[in-house]
Amino acid sequence: MSDIASDDMGPWLSEEELELVRRKVPMLYVDVVPVRVGENGTLEAVGLLLRARPEGTITRELVSGRVLFQETVRQALVRHLDKDLGPLALPQLPVSPVPYAIGQYFPTPGEHYLDPRQHAVSLAYIVPVAGDCSPSNDTLELSWFTPREVVTPEITGDMSEGHADLVRRALAHLGRLP
Amino acid sequence: MSDIASDDMGPWLSEEELELVRRKVPMLYVDVVPVRVGENGTLEAVGLLLRARPEGTITRELVSGRVLFQETVRQALVRHLDKDLGPLALPQLPVSPVPYAIGQYFPTPGEHYLDPRQHAVSLAYIVPVAGDCSPSNDTLELSWFTPREVVTPEITGDMSEGHADLVRRALAHLGRLP
Amino acid sequence: MSDIASDDMGPWLSEEELELVRRKVPMLYVDVVPVRVGENGTLEAVGLLLRARPEGTITRELVSGRVLFQETVRQALVRHLDKDLGPLALPQLPVSPVPYAIGQYFPTPGEHYLDPRQHAVSLAYIVPVAGDCSPSNDTLELSWFTPREVVTPEITGDMSEGHADLVRRALAHLGRLP
Amino acid sequence: MSDIASDDMGPWLSEEELELVRRKVPMLYVDVVPVRVGENGTLEAVGLLLRARPEGTITRELVSGRVLFQETVRQALVRHLDKDLGPLALPQLPVSPVPYAIGQYFPTPGEHYLDPRQHAVSLAYIVPVAGDCSPSNDTLELSWFTPREVVTPEITGDMSEGHADLVRRALAHLGRLP
């Protein structure tokens, strides 16, 4: 086991290490609901990533990812927003670290969100995005939806139950649940 | 009394009407803590208005003011920020209408904040300001202080007890209480 | 006007005074979502008051009412809960004065909640109730609904749009939106 | 490594496994500020655990501990409150899972809280305790302090910097920072 526990390892885990840790402890995540706001901060649209899955289906997702070892929550937010929305997105990161919601994902179905890979707990934030978004990697595009559109079955049907619920909780927090 | 209750009156009250209403009901206010934030949303400085008082003393204050009849909380925030910080301040208004704190001001000393004029309840917000501030009217200047400076007796000594407490609660909410 | 502005007046307003003030300033309210919780704080049911209206219809409502002059928000909460749920309800009042939502009611239809009587802004709280509720006065009963029931059209159809939305925002805040 | 990754392992980690995981990912914690409240929910006192450290010194601490694999945040709160305050403490668990603050502990000194053992992120809650507390195990006693007492150097000097800050942030959130 010495190869795994070596002191000079960075925050990145090998696939094998990640598999191991995932069976031992809850993983800490951040979930971000990207939004477009008007001049005075009123909500105009909610952004969702469109991703192609290996099995050929598509899925719509929030900006989401792990908090790494020795990384602050804020650094994790910056990293995932940059990775998923590109370097010109101009996200307005929250001044306060207090999330609007906590997401709890469990590997087996039940009362909480489902994530077959792991037990994860996410800190969820609403982040206004002012610039141009250019999704990268495995993301096909970032699409914007009005508060009314984003909760329709056409859109939520392409989302995981957890992400769809986090979007509705975000709209509720903003006083804009249709 | 018909002159006061006339239907065509706007949201603005005469001095006499304001005096009357102030003895009848709590007045609804907004209090704003203007802040400068770094690229990633980290708090850098807190802004306070420097005002000259009629009696020759000076006072440091938050952006603060009444919510008018038929005005939304957001409209009141925009109006007071524009009035106190000028048209080029580029405030990032909160997406969520939920305040980080409630301020309760009573006309007589006690456990709550003191406002000799009235019983007022304020919704308090933290608002990042990205542009140039040009205070107007009776405001001498807007000064920026680090989180450490803004809670020193030198600064809080020029503030009302209520505003000084709202600043400390804002720092606590941001995880930056020195 | 001296009869109205006399110094020895209590917090209670005459009908005439209330009418006057309602045309001048936003009225401050508290809205309370009463809930039953399990042993560990999990949400079990949401309580709604059933009221008979003068015109013969019924309506389901939250615990709601004005904050009076010289009254703290907490005192207003205690008073309205006592009035609407009776003296044995054992409400667990929030330790924090920060509301989970702000309700904005306007006298004319639009984007915000409607209250034909006035412009009102409410601080909304979720309050667990542990004891026996005995509604008084014009209240027929207090009924408890599961999170799933309380958002069905059968129930929300008997509520004002504002109260129905505050219930859904409460469920979202608790992570229990069906 | 098969002995560690075996499927039938429970949520508890061996010392060796815990050491390993602590070098790989941030650990998820809950921090609880136990409070005594008056009849109407007003804050009366803050509770701190008094612990004897192996090296002979004492320390004052919040109720605090890890969230285990497959355990909900609520279950972790119940477990740690029961362990630290005893079975008769009658804690009123929060209805909402949204914490009032996020604590970030890093193994090396810097801007964040210090925890030499690990990188940990805690969800922090304020929990009213109505019953009798009987600390167990390595805890000498649970002591109650007024809001004014609990922030004095006499008390905070026996606390970690992180816990002392979380107490002050809790008081600020409750509007009771002295």
XYZ file of N, CA and C in Angstrom, chain A residues 21 25 69-70, chain D residues 13-27 29 66 107 115-120:
84
model
N -11.253 5.097 -2.285
C -11.774 6.129 -1.390
C -13.294 6.194 -1.456
N -15.579 6.752 2.268
C -16.082 8.007 2.841
C -16.952 8.737 1.824
N -8.288 17.360 -2.493
C -7.462 17.471 -1.299
C -6.647 18.761 -1.367
N -6.691 19.535 -0.308
C -5.931 20.792 -0.161
C -6.495 21.922 -1.024
N -13.880 2.962 9.517
C -12.572 2.742 8.926
C -11.585 2.311 9.997
N -10.675 1.443 9.612
C -9.560 1.134 10.501
C -8.656 2.358 10.579
N -7.816 2.373 11.582
C -6.870 3.487 11.721
C -6.035 3.658 10.461
N -5.647 2.537 9.902
C -4.797 2.565 8.715
C -5.535 3.149 7.507
N -6.774 2.687 7.351
C -7.577 3.190 6.239
C -7.849 4.686 6.388
N -8.157 5.086 7.622
C -8.447 6.492 7.870
C -7.238 7.354 7.522
N -6.068 6.879 7.913
C -4.840 7.607 7.586
C -4.676 7.757 6.074
N -4.982 6.686 5.390
C -4.846 6.697 3.936
C -5.808 7.707 3.304
N -7.070 7.590 3.674
C -8.093 8.453 3.067
C -7.812 9.917 3.362
N -7.358 10.173 4.589
C -7.079 11.559 4.985
C -6.014 12.232 4.132
N -5.198 11.433 3.455
C -4.182 12.037 2.591
C -4.659 12.185 1.158
N -5.899 11.758 0.911
C -6.371 11.735 -0.473
C -7.482 12.735 -0.773
N -8.403 12.895 0.155
C -9.594 13.719 -0.106
C -9.957 14.518 1.133
N -10.714 15.628 0.926
C -11.240 16.340 2.098
C -12.256 15.470 2.826
N -12.220 15.509 4.153
C -13.138 14.720 4.972
C -14.361 15.577 5.291
N -17.324 16.770 7.605
C -17.640 16.842 9.021
C -18.951 17.585 9.261
N -17.163 13.271 12.073
C -17.225 12.918 10.656
C -18.620 12.469 10.232
N -4.589 21.089 6.832
C -3.542 20.512 7.701
C -2.369 21.451 7.932
N -6.390 22.042 11.119
C -6.589 20.716 11.687
C -5.404 19.873 11.246
N -4.424 19.710 12.141
C -3.176 19.042 11.731
C -3.400 17.641 11.177
N -4.546 17.035 11.501
C -4.797 15.662 11.076
C -5.174 15.530 9.614
N -5.773 16.640 9.052
C -6.451 16.422 7.774
C -6.958 17.706 7.149
N -7.401 17.577 5.886
C -8.205 18.591 5.225
C -9.664 18.189 5.460
N -10.424 19.050 6.135
C -11.825 18.717 6.424
C -12.706 19.901 6.081
